[in-house]
GROMACS .gro file of C-alpha atoms in nm:
model
  424
    1MET     CA    1   0.630 -27.154  -3.612
    2ARG     CA    2   0.879 -27.391  -3.776
    3LYS     CA    3   0.910 -27.168  -4.084
    4THR     CA    4   0.955 -26.860  -3.865
    5THR     CA    5   1.229 -27.031  -3.663
    6PHE     CA    6   1.410 -27.139  -3.978
    7LEU     CA    7   1.403 -26.786  -4.120
    8LEU     CA    8   1.536 -26.653  -3.791
    9THR     CA    9   1.819 -26.907  -3.790
   10THR     CA   10   1.905 -26.819  -4.151
   11ALA     CA   11   1.913 -26.452  -4.060
   12LEU     CA   12   2.143 -26.522  -3.766
   13CYS     CA   13   2.385 -26.710  -3.991
   14ALA     CA   14   2.389 -26.433  -4.249
   15ALA     CA   15   2.439 -26.174  -3.977
   16ALA     CA   16   2.721 -26.373  -3.822
   17LEU     CA   17   2.905 -26.376  -4.153
   18GLN     CA   18   2.880 -26.002  -4.199
   19ALA     CA   19   2.910 -25.873  -3.843
   20GLN     CA   20   3.229 -26.037  -3.726
   21ALA     CA   21   3.489 -25.808  -3.573
   22GLN     CA   22   3.769 -25.920  -3.798
   23ASP     CA   23   3.999 -25.778  -4.062
   24MET     CA   24   3.842 -25.819  -4.407
   25SER     CA   25   4.147 -25.693  -4.594
   26CYS     CA   26   4.207 -26.047  -4.723
   27LYS     CA   27   3.885 -26.048  -4.922
   28GLY     CA   28   3.960 -26.136  -5.282
   29LYS     CA   29   4.314 -26.253  -5.201
   30LEU     CA   30   4.237 -26.627  -5.227
   31SER     CA   31   4.073 -26.753  -5.543
   32THR     CA   32   4.007 -27.107  -5.417
   33LEU     CA   33   3.984 -27.262  -5.071
   34ASN     CA   34   4.043 -27.637  -5.099
   35VAL     CA   35   3.886 -27.852  -4.828
   36ILE     CA   36   3.899 -28.226  -4.768
   37GLY     CA   37   3.564 -28.367  -4.657
   38GLN     CA   38   3.388 -28.692  -4.576
   39GLY     CA   39   3.021 -28.766  -4.635
   40MET     CA   40   2.890 -28.678  -4.290
   41PRO     CA   41   2.566 -28.477  -4.264
   42ALA     CA   42   2.761 -28.182  -4.123
   43VAL     CA   43   2.965 -28.177  -4.444
   44THR     CA   44   2.702 -28.249  -4.707
   45ALA     CA   45   2.459 -28.000  -4.550
   46LEU     CA   46   2.705 -27.717  -4.625
   47ASP     CA   47   2.639 -27.732  -4.999
   48SER     CA   48   2.337 -27.502  -4.979
   49TYR     CA   49   2.523 -27.240  -4.779
   50LEU     CA   50   2.865 -27.223  -4.944
   51PRO     CA   51   2.761 -26.925  -5.163
   52GLU     CA   52   2.736 -26.717  -4.842
   53PHE     CA   53   3.094 -26.790  -4.749
   54ASN     CA   54   3.217 -26.747  -5.106
   55GLU     CA   55   3.055 -26.405  -5.124
   56LYS     CA   56   3.198 -26.295  -4.792
   57TRP     CA   57   3.559 -26.362  -4.897
   58ASP     CA   58   3.522 -26.344  -5.274
   59THR     CA   59   3.658 -26.697  -5.298
   60GLU     CA   60   3.536 -27.039  -5.411
   61VAL     CA   61   3.527 -27.323  -5.161
   62LYS     CA   62   3.592 -27.661  -5.319
   63VAL     CA   63   3.520 -27.961  -5.096
   64THR     CA   64   3.678 -28.287  -5.211
   65MET     CA   65   3.457 -28.566  -5.076
   66LEU     CA   66   3.635 -28.890  -4.994
   67GLY     CA   67   3.568 -29.214  -4.810
   68GLU     CA   68   3.730 -29.259  -4.469
   69ASN     CA   69   4.039 -29.454  -4.572
   70GLU     CA   70   4.101 -29.246  -4.885
   71ARG     CA   71   4.042 -28.927  -4.688
   72ARG     CA   72   4.299 -29.025  -4.428
   73ALA     CA   73   4.554 -29.118  -4.694
   74LYS     CA   74   4.498 -28.802  -4.900
   75ALA     CA   75   4.522 -28.563  -4.605
   76ARG     CA   76   4.830 -28.732  -4.467
   77LEU     CA   77   5.007 -28.730  -4.805
   78ASP     CA   78   4.928 -28.363  -4.863
   79ALA     CA   79   5.058 -28.262  -4.520
   80SER     CA   80   5.359 -28.493  -4.496
   81THR     CA   81   5.499 -28.409  -4.839
   82GLY     CA   82   5.450 -28.036  -4.790
   83ALA     CA   83   5.235 -28.020  -5.104
   84GLY     CA   84   4.983 -27.791  -4.937
   85ALA     CA   85   4.714 -27.843  -5.200
   86TYR     CA   86   4.449 -27.834  -4.926
   87GLN     CA   87   4.405 -27.552  -4.679
   88VAL     CA   88   4.151 -27.730  -4.458
   89LEU     CA   89   4.209 -28.092  -4.357
   90TYR     CA   90   3.954 -28.339  -4.223
   91ILE     CA   91   4.119 -28.530  -3.941
   92ASP     CA   92   4.012 -28.758  -3.657
   93GLU     CA   93   4.122 -28.909  -3.330
   94ALA     CA   94   4.324 -29.185  -3.498
   95ASN     CA   95   4.569 -28.949  -3.668
   96LEU     CA   96   4.565 -28.638  -3.448
   97ALA     CA   97   4.881 -28.735  -3.257
   98GLU     CA   98   5.077 -28.771  -3.578
   99TYR     CA   99   4.955 -28.437  -3.717
  100VAL     CA  100   5.042 -28.252  -3.396
  101ASP     CA  101   5.381 -28.421  -3.349
  102ALA     CA  102   5.476 -28.340  -3.708
  103GLY     CA  103   5.355 -27.979  -3.682
  104TRP     CA  104   5.113 -28.010  -3.974
  105VAL     CA  105   4.818 -27.819  -3.823
  106TYR     CA  106   4.766 -27.494  -3.634
  107PRO     CA  107   4.621 -27.474  -3.283
  108LEU     CA  108   4.255 -27.393  -3.335
  109ALA     CA  109   4.257 -27.078  -3.120
  110GLU     CA  110   4.531 -26.937  -3.344
  111VAL     CA  111   4.319 -26.951  -3.659
  112VAL     CA  112   3.947 -26.946  -3.567
  113PRO     CA  113   3.798 -26.604  -3.474
  114GLU     CA  114   3.681 -26.567  -3.113
  115ASN     CA  115   3.319 -26.501  -3.209
  116TYR     CA  116   3.280 -26.865  -3.311
  117GLU     CA  117   3.321 -26.962  -2.946
  118ILE     CA  118   3.535 -27.273  -2.967
  119GLY     CA  119   3.482 -27.315  -2.594
  120ASP     CA  120   3.124 -27.418  -2.676
  121PHE     CA  121   3.232 -27.747  -2.832
  122ARG     CA  122   3.114 -28.046  -2.630
  123THR     CA  123   3.350 -28.153  -2.352
  124ASP     CA  124   3.374 -28.510  -2.480
  125LEU     CA  125   3.466 -28.398  -2.832
  126SER     CA  126   3.708 -28.129  -2.716
  127ASN     CA  127   3.886 -28.383  -2.496
  128VAL     CA  128   3.951 -28.596  -2.803
  129ALA     CA  129   4.056 -28.303  -3.024
  130THR     CA  130   4.307 -28.179  -2.767
  131VAL     CA  131   4.674 -28.262  -2.720
  132ASP     CA  132   4.861 -28.132  -2.414
  133GLY     CA  133   4.580 -27.889  -2.338
  134VAL     CA  134   4.565 -27.743  -2.690
  135LEU     CA  135   4.262 -27.785  -2.920
  136TYR     CA  136   4.372 -27.861  -3.276
  137PHE     CA  137   4.055 -27.931  -3.474
  138ALA     CA  138   3.693 -27.819  -3.465
  139PRO     CA  139   3.490 -28.134  -3.390
  140PHE     CA  140   3.154 -28.148  -3.565
  141VAL     CA  141   3.082 -28.516  -3.517
  142GLY     CA  142   3.181 -28.770  -3.256
  143GLY     CA  143   3.113 -28.836  -2.894
  144GLY     CA  144   3.163 -29.089  -2.626
  145ASP     CA  145   2.976 -29.394  -2.507
  146VAL     CA  146   2.630 -29.442  -2.365
  147MET     CA  147   2.475 -29.749  -2.217
  148MET     CA  148   2.153 -29.823  -2.400
  149TYR     CA  149   1.919 -30.064  -2.226
  150ARG     CA  150   1.568 -30.202  -2.265
  151LYS     CA  151   1.370 -30.035  -1.990
  152ASP     CA  152   1.083 -30.279  -2.032
  153LEU     CA  153   1.303 -30.588  -1.998
  154LEU     CA  154   1.483 -30.457  -1.691
  155GLU     CA  155   1.155 -30.359  -1.530
  156ASP     CA  156   0.999 -30.700  -1.600
  157ALA     CA  157   1.304 -30.868  -1.443
  158GLY     CA  158   1.303 -30.635  -1.141
  159ILE     CA  159   1.652 -30.504  -1.226
  160ASP     CA  160   1.754 -30.143  -1.159
  161THR     CA  161   1.958 -29.951  -1.413
  162PRO     CA  162   2.320 -30.065  -1.360
  163THR     CA  163   2.554 -29.797  -1.230
  164THR     CA  164   2.861 -30.017  -1.173
  165LEU     CA  165   3.037 -30.267  -1.394
  166ASP     CA  166   2.957 -30.552  -1.155
  167GLU     CA  167   2.588 -30.459  -1.163
  168MET     CA  168   2.594 -30.449  -1.543
  169VAL     CA  169   2.757 -30.790  -1.572
  170ALA     CA  170   2.501 -30.939  -1.332
  171ALA     CA  171   2.214 -30.774  -1.523
  172ILE     CA  172   2.342 -30.899  -1.858
  173LYS     CA  173   2.360 -31.258  -1.735
  174ALA     CA  174   2.019 -31.242  -1.568
  175LEU     CA  175   1.851 -31.089  -1.873
  176ASP     CA  176   2.015 -31.344  -2.100
  177GLU     CA  177   1.870 -31.627  -1.893
  178ALA     CA  178   1.524 -31.469  -1.872
  179ASP     CA  179   1.245 -31.575  -2.106
  180ASN     CA  180   1.225 -31.238  -2.283
  181GLY     CA  181   1.328 -31.316  -2.641
  182ALA     CA  182   1.650 -31.115  -2.615
  183HIS     CA  183   2.016 -31.182  -2.554
  184GLY     CA  184   2.175 -31.002  -2.262
  185TRP     CA  185   2.446 -30.812  -2.445
  186SER     CA  186   2.623 -30.741  -2.770
  187ALA     CA  187   2.952 -30.578  -2.871
  188ARG     CA  188   3.208 -30.552  -3.147
  189GLY     CA  189   3.411 -30.867  -3.199
  190GLN     CA  190   3.543 -30.800  -3.549
  191ARG     CA  191   3.914 -30.730  -3.581
  192GLY     CA  192   4.037 -30.373  -3.611
  193SER     CA  193   4.166 -30.079  -3.408
  194GLY     CA  194   3.828 -29.911  -3.459
  195MET     CA  195   3.624 -30.227  -3.409
  196ASN     CA  196   3.687 -30.481  -3.132
  197VAL     CA  197   3.984 -30.290  -2.987
  198TRP     CA  198   3.770 -29.978  -2.956
  199ARG     CA  199   3.506 -30.154  -2.747
  200TRP     CA  200   3.755 -30.367  -2.552
  201THR     CA  201   3.966 -30.068  -2.452
  202PRO     CA  202   3.724 -29.922  -2.189
  203PHE     CA  203   3.730 -30.259  -2.011
  204PHE     CA  204   4.110 -30.261  -2.029
  205ARG     CA  205   4.135 -29.909  -1.889
  206ALA     CA  206   3.873 -29.984  -1.622
  207MET     CA  207   4.097 -30.263  -1.496
  208GLY     CA  208   4.379 -30.010  -1.455
  209GLY     CA  209   4.548 -30.090  -1.785
  210GLU     CA  210   4.798 -29.858  -1.950
  211TRP     CA  211   4.920 -29.889  -2.308
  212LEU     CA  212   5.284 -29.821  -2.228
  213ASP     CA  213   5.527 -29.878  -1.945
  214GLY     CA  214   5.788 -29.620  -2.029
  215ASP     CA  215   5.835 -29.673  -2.401
  216MET     CA  216   5.741 -30.042  -2.396
  217PRO     CA  217   5.394 -30.182  -2.472
  218ALA     CA  218   5.209 -30.293  -2.159
  219PHE     CA  219   4.866 -30.409  -2.278
  220ASN     CA  220   4.971 -30.771  -2.214
  221SER     CA  221   4.955 -30.692  -1.841
  222ASP     CA  222   4.724 -30.849  -1.584
  223ALA     CA  223   4.475 -30.575  -1.668
  224GLY     CA  224   4.479 -30.676  -2.035
  225VAL     CA  225   4.422 -31.041  -1.949
  226GLU     CA  226   4.142 -30.957  -1.703
  227ALA     CA  227   3.966 -30.730  -1.953
  228THR     CA  228   3.989 -30.993  -2.227
  229ASP     CA  229   3.860 -31.270  -2.001
  230LEU     CA  230   3.560 -31.056  -1.903
  231TYR     CA  231   3.486 -30.960  -2.264
  232ILE     CA  232   3.494 -31.327  -2.368
  233ASP     CA  233   3.267 -31.417  -2.078
  234LEU     CA  234   3.010 -31.152  -2.176
  235MET     CA  235   3.009 -31.284  -2.532
  236LYS     CA  236   2.840 -31.596  -2.397
  237SER     CA  237   2.534 -31.373  -2.344
  238ALA     CA  238   2.542 -31.225  -2.696
  239PRO     CA  239   2.380 -31.323  -3.028
  240PRO     CA  240   2.544 -31.597  -3.238
  241GLY     CA  241   2.834 -31.470  -3.449
  242VAL     CA  242   2.922 -31.186  -3.211
  243ALA     CA  243   3.292 -31.275  -3.237
  244THR     CA  244   3.296 -31.109  -3.581
  245PHE     CA  245   3.031 -30.838  -3.521
  246ASN     CA  246   3.112 -30.483  -3.628
  247TRP     CA  247   2.939 -30.179  -3.481
  248SER     CA  248   2.655 -30.202  -3.731
  249ASP     CA  249   2.582 -30.564  -3.642
  250SER     CA  250   2.553 -30.479  -3.273
  251VAL     CA  251   2.345 -30.166  -3.329
  252GLU     CA  252   2.106 -30.346  -3.562
  253ALA     CA  253   2.073 -30.638  -3.319
  254PHE     CA  254   1.977 -30.395  -3.044
  255ARG     CA  255   1.725 -30.193  -3.240
  256GLY     CA  256   1.589 -30.516  -3.383
  257GLY     CA  257   1.491 -30.620  -3.031
  258GLN     CA  258   1.749 -30.898  -2.999
  259VAL     CA  259   1.964 -30.742  -2.724
  260ALA     CA  260   1.889 -30.606  -2.376
  261ILE     CA  261   2.203 -30.400  -2.297
  262LEU     CA  262   2.450 -30.233  -2.531
  263ILE     CA  263   2.735 -29.988  -2.477
  264GLU     CA  264   2.805 -29.804  -2.799
  265SER     CA  265   2.899 -29.464  -2.936
  266ASP     CA  266   2.636 -29.210  -2.840
  267VAL     CA  267   2.567 -29.112  -3.203
  268PHE     CA  268   2.365 -29.432  -3.232
  269GLY     CA  269   2.116 -29.323  -2.967
  270PRO     CA  270   1.884 -29.143  -3.213
  271TRP     CA  271   1.889 -29.454  -3.432
  272MET     CA  272   1.692 -29.634  -3.161
  273GLU     CA  273   1.415 -29.377  -3.188
  274ASP     CA  274   1.368 -29.405  -3.566
  275PRO     CA  275   1.025 -29.564  -3.613
  276ALA     CA  276   1.106 -29.662  -3.971
  277LYS     CA  277   1.401 -29.880  -3.869
  278SER     CA  278   1.377 -29.952  -3.496
  279SER     CA  279   1.144 -30.196  -3.321
  280VAL     CA  280   1.232 -30.060  -2.976
  281VAL     CA  281   1.118 -29.697  -3.007
  282GLY     CA  282   1.016 -29.565  -2.667
  283LYS     CA  283   1.153 -29.870  -2.486
  284VAL     CA  284   1.516 -29.762  -2.458
  285GLY     CA  285   1.684 -29.603  -2.159
  286TYR     CA  286   2.014 -29.414  -2.180
  287ALA     CA  287   2.282 -29.377  -1.913
  288PRO     CA  288   2.658 -29.321  -1.882
  289PRO     CA  289   2.875 -29.634  -1.893
  290PRO     CA  290   2.871 -29.788  -1.544
  291ASP     CA  291   3.171 -29.715  -1.321
  292PRO     CA  292   3.461 -29.768  -1.351
  293LEU     CA  293   3.419 -29.796  -1.729
  294PRO     CA  294   3.545 -29.480  -1.899
  295SER     CA  295   3.387 -29.351  -2.217
  296ALA     CA  296   3.573 -29.408  -2.544
  297GLY     CA  297   3.585 -29.070  -2.711
  298TRP     CA  298   3.611 -29.015  -3.084
  299ALA     CA  299   3.574 -28.711  -3.303
  300HIS     CA  300   3.605 -28.594  -3.661
  301GLY     CA  301   3.658 -28.235  -3.755
  302TRP     CA  302   3.839 -27.972  -3.955
  303ALA     CA  303   4.183 -27.827  -3.894
  304VAL     CA  304   4.384 -27.564  -4.081
  305SER     CA  305   4.690 -27.700  -4.257
  306LYS     CA  306   5.020 -27.524  -4.192
  307THR     CA  307   5.151 -27.622  -4.534
  308GLY     CA  308   4.831 -27.537  -4.720
  309ALA     CA  309   4.770 -27.211  -4.535
  310ALA     CA  310   5.120 -27.074  -4.492
  311ASP     CA  311   5.050 -26.706  -4.565
  312ASP     CA  312   4.841 -26.479  -4.343
  313CYS     CA  313   4.544 -26.431  -4.575
  314THR     CA  314   4.503 -26.799  -4.658
  315LYS     CA  315   4.533 -26.879  -4.290
  316ALA     CA  316   4.267 -26.621  -4.201
  317ILE     CA  317   4.017 -26.739  -4.461
  318ALA     CA  318   4.074 -27.107  -4.385
  319GLY     CA  319   4.030 -27.042  -4.013
  320ASP     CA  320   3.713 -26.847  -4.077
  321PHE     CA  321   3.575 -27.135  -4.285
  322VAL     CA  322   3.640 -27.385  -4.004
  323GLY     CA  323   3.465 -27.157  -3.754
  324TRP     CA  324   3.170 -27.085  -3.984
  325ALA     CA  325   3.118 -27.445  -4.095
  326THR     CA  326   3.114 -27.574  -3.735
  327SER     CA  327   2.931 -27.279  -3.579
  328LYS     CA  328   2.628 -27.304  -3.352
  329GLU     CA  329   2.424 -27.125  -3.618
  330MET     CA  330   2.512 -27.392  -3.875
  331GLU     CA  331   2.411 -27.667  -3.634
  332GLN     CA  332   2.076 -27.497  -3.577
  333ARG     CA  333   2.020 -27.495  -3.952
  334ARG     CA  334   2.071 -27.870  -3.964
  335LEU     CA  335   1.830 -27.922  -3.677
  336GLU     CA  336   1.569 -27.719  -3.860
  337ALA     CA  337   1.615 -27.961  -4.148
  338GLY     CA  338   1.551 -28.253  -3.911
  339ILE     CA  339   1.914 -28.367  -3.893
  340ALA     CA  340   1.981 -28.470  -3.532
  341SER     CA  341   2.326 -28.620  -3.590
  342ASP     CA  342   2.666 -28.448  -3.605
  343ILE     CA  343   2.612 -28.227  -3.302
  344GLY     CA  344   2.938 -28.073  -3.185
  345ARG     CA  345   2.825 -27.803  -2.944
  346THR     CA  346   2.693 -27.801  -2.590
  347SER     CA  347   2.456 -27.514  -2.668
  348THR     CA  348   2.299 -27.725  -2.945
  349LEU     CA  349   2.243 -28.021  -2.712
  350GLN     CA  350   2.056 -27.788  -2.478
  351SER     CA  351   1.853 -27.611  -2.748
  352ASP     CA  352   1.477 -27.649  -2.786
  353ALA     CA  353   1.525 -27.761  -3.146
  354TYR     CA  354   1.739 -28.057  -3.039
  355LYS     CA  355   1.512 -28.147  -2.749
  356ALA     CA  356   1.225 -28.175  -2.998
  357LEU     CA  357   1.410 -28.447  -3.193
  358VAL     CA  358   1.552 -28.679  -2.924
  359PRO     CA  359   1.445 -28.803  -2.578
  360ALA     CA  360   1.544 -28.588  -2.281
  361GLU     CA  361   1.696 -28.895  -2.115
  362TYR     CA  362   1.939 -28.928  -2.407
  363ILE     CA  363   2.054 -28.567  -2.375
  364GLU     CA  364   2.103 -28.613  -2.000
  365ALA     CA  365   2.319 -28.920  -2.065
  366LEU     CA  366   2.535 -28.730  -2.314
  367LEU     CA  367   2.594 -28.444  -2.073
  368ALA     CA  368   2.666 -28.682  -1.784
  369THR     CA  369   2.916 -28.881  -1.990
  370GLY     CA  370   3.113 -28.582  -2.117
  371ASP     CA  371   3.361 -28.553  -1.828
  372LYS     CA  372   3.448 -28.924  -1.832
  373THR     CA  373   3.505 -28.924  -2.209
  374ASN     CA  374   3.854 -28.912  -2.350
  375LEU     CA  375   4.071 -29.062  -2.618
  376LEU     CA  376   4.141 -29.405  -2.475
  377ILE     CA  377   4.351 -29.548  -2.758
  378MET     CA  378   4.730 -29.522  -2.763
  379LYS     CA  379   4.833 -29.168  -2.856
  380SER     CA  380   5.100 -29.263  -3.106
  381PRO     CA  381   5.154 -29.209  -3.480
  382VAL     CA  382   5.195 -29.587  -3.518
  383TRP     CA  383   4.873 -29.667  -3.332
  384PRO     CA  384   4.676 -29.778  -3.644
  385GLU     CA  385   4.911 -30.070  -3.717
  386ILE     CA  386   4.946 -30.162  -3.349
  387GLY     CA  387   4.570 -30.146  -3.298
  388ASP     CA  388   4.488 -30.345  -3.609
  389ASN     CA  389   4.727 -30.622  -3.510
  390LEU     CA  390   4.585 -30.630  -3.157
  391GLY     CA  391   4.238 -30.648  -3.312
  392LEU     CA  392   4.335 -30.957  -3.509
  393THR     CA  393   4.460 -31.120  -3.190
  394LEU     CA  394   4.143 -31.032  -3.000
  395GLU     CA  395   3.919 -31.167  -3.276
  396GLU     CA  396   4.103 -31.500  -3.264
  397LEU     CA  397   4.047 -31.513  -2.888
  398PHE     CA  398   3.682 -31.412  -2.917
  399ALA     CA  399   3.619 -31.669  -3.191
  400GLY     CA  400   3.789 -31.942  -2.988
  401THR     CA  401   4.060 -32.023  -3.243
  402ARG     CA  402   4.306 -31.932  -2.968
  403ASP     CA  403   4.259 -31.984  -2.595
  404ASP     CA  404   4.585 -31.868  -2.438
  405VAL     CA  405   4.496 -31.507  -2.357
  406ARG     CA  406   4.828 -31.417  -2.198
  407GLY     CA  407   5.033 -31.575  -2.478
  408ALA     CA  408   4.826 -31.408  -2.749
  409LEU     CA  409   4.861 -31.064  -2.589
  410ASP     CA  410   5.234 -31.121  -2.545
  411GLU     CA  411   5.266 -31.180  -2.920
  412ALA     CA  412   5.068 -30.864  -2.998
  413ALA     CA  413   5.289 -30.666  -2.758
  414PHE     CA  414   5.602 -30.800  -2.929
  415PHE     CA  415   5.465 -30.675  -3.263
  416ALA     CA  416   5.395 -30.338  -3.103
  417GLU     CA  417   5.758 -30.312  -2.988
  418ASP     CA  418   5.874 -30.328  -3.350
  419SER     CA  419   5.620 -30.062  -3.452
  420LEU     CA  420   5.726 -29.831  -3.171
  421MET     CA  421   6.093 -29.874  -3.269
  422GLN     CA  422   6.009 -29.688  -3.591
  423LEU     CA  423   5.973 -29.372  -3.384
  424LYS     CA  424   6.330 -29.386  -3.249
   0.00000   0.00000   0.00000
């Protein structure tokens, strides 16, 4: 049956390439399609199938694989200088605002053919890839947050699955005090806009916090202080060294059986069910973050460069590549290969092939979290430097080298004022 399903999926992909209702007059008009990529499964898995796309358009797709920081720098340089060496850019939530404000990428609906059904992308990912109601990149990896919890430990302690923040805090403290061999909680403490700031931000927003008041930074508000105080308090129920934990440290602590409750990016859910690396397989429950915590959305994906794809034929071929590479048929191919990560489409989440690889409870949590997932970080081109500086401040507070929360946040806000002045 597995072989039959794979052959069917392959046939669907081949048919999709040949049966699209689109103008093929551009075939042979572009010798090379240059694409920036990063080593995600959704990218590396394309290698086997690129000949199909090359044959369709009589072109050669060249994917330049880069690490995250180099990829960001390369794409930004190519777009900002107008070099246009790349027709397809790999972008993410951290730099989308800058790309849209500068006019470097096309709206996705303008370049991707309708048959690729961009409305099928997951709600949480689409929310992140959208600015002012317009979708700008095709998200093939990302997600929001899920609360992962040890069902066995909660049951032994007579604690129901928390549905509110107050219930979660109480459960964390009770589980930490119980004689169960696990700490109550873990989180990212390490400095960085994508590290401690990323995990702190849902608490900040849950307290009613806003990044800006007009054009002035406002994260040093009462909400910022309250969120920081709570985060520090929860760290008392975490493993030693949590003040400098990154996401990997927290995830490994949880699947190593050292932690009872963890809120992390949903992509780590399947990691808990890997019998080769997880000691908690079958013991983990999944649920949306408890109210009023929002879900911190992130996404990576491909967009078509306005500078790299300035003429109609290049634009058409680049748009077709983005649609093909992120299509539901391509995701089914990866599932048939046993790759359960990098799922960008709602139809894939609900497919039998995906349900065979992950617990139903995990899928339910993803679908339930979608509507409360959004880009929670400051939507500004200067966010990376503001966020990294805030992350340094938070790490100092988490590590206890500073204890004046209000004063520390005031300093970080003053730094942010200077960064924001660059935009004027």
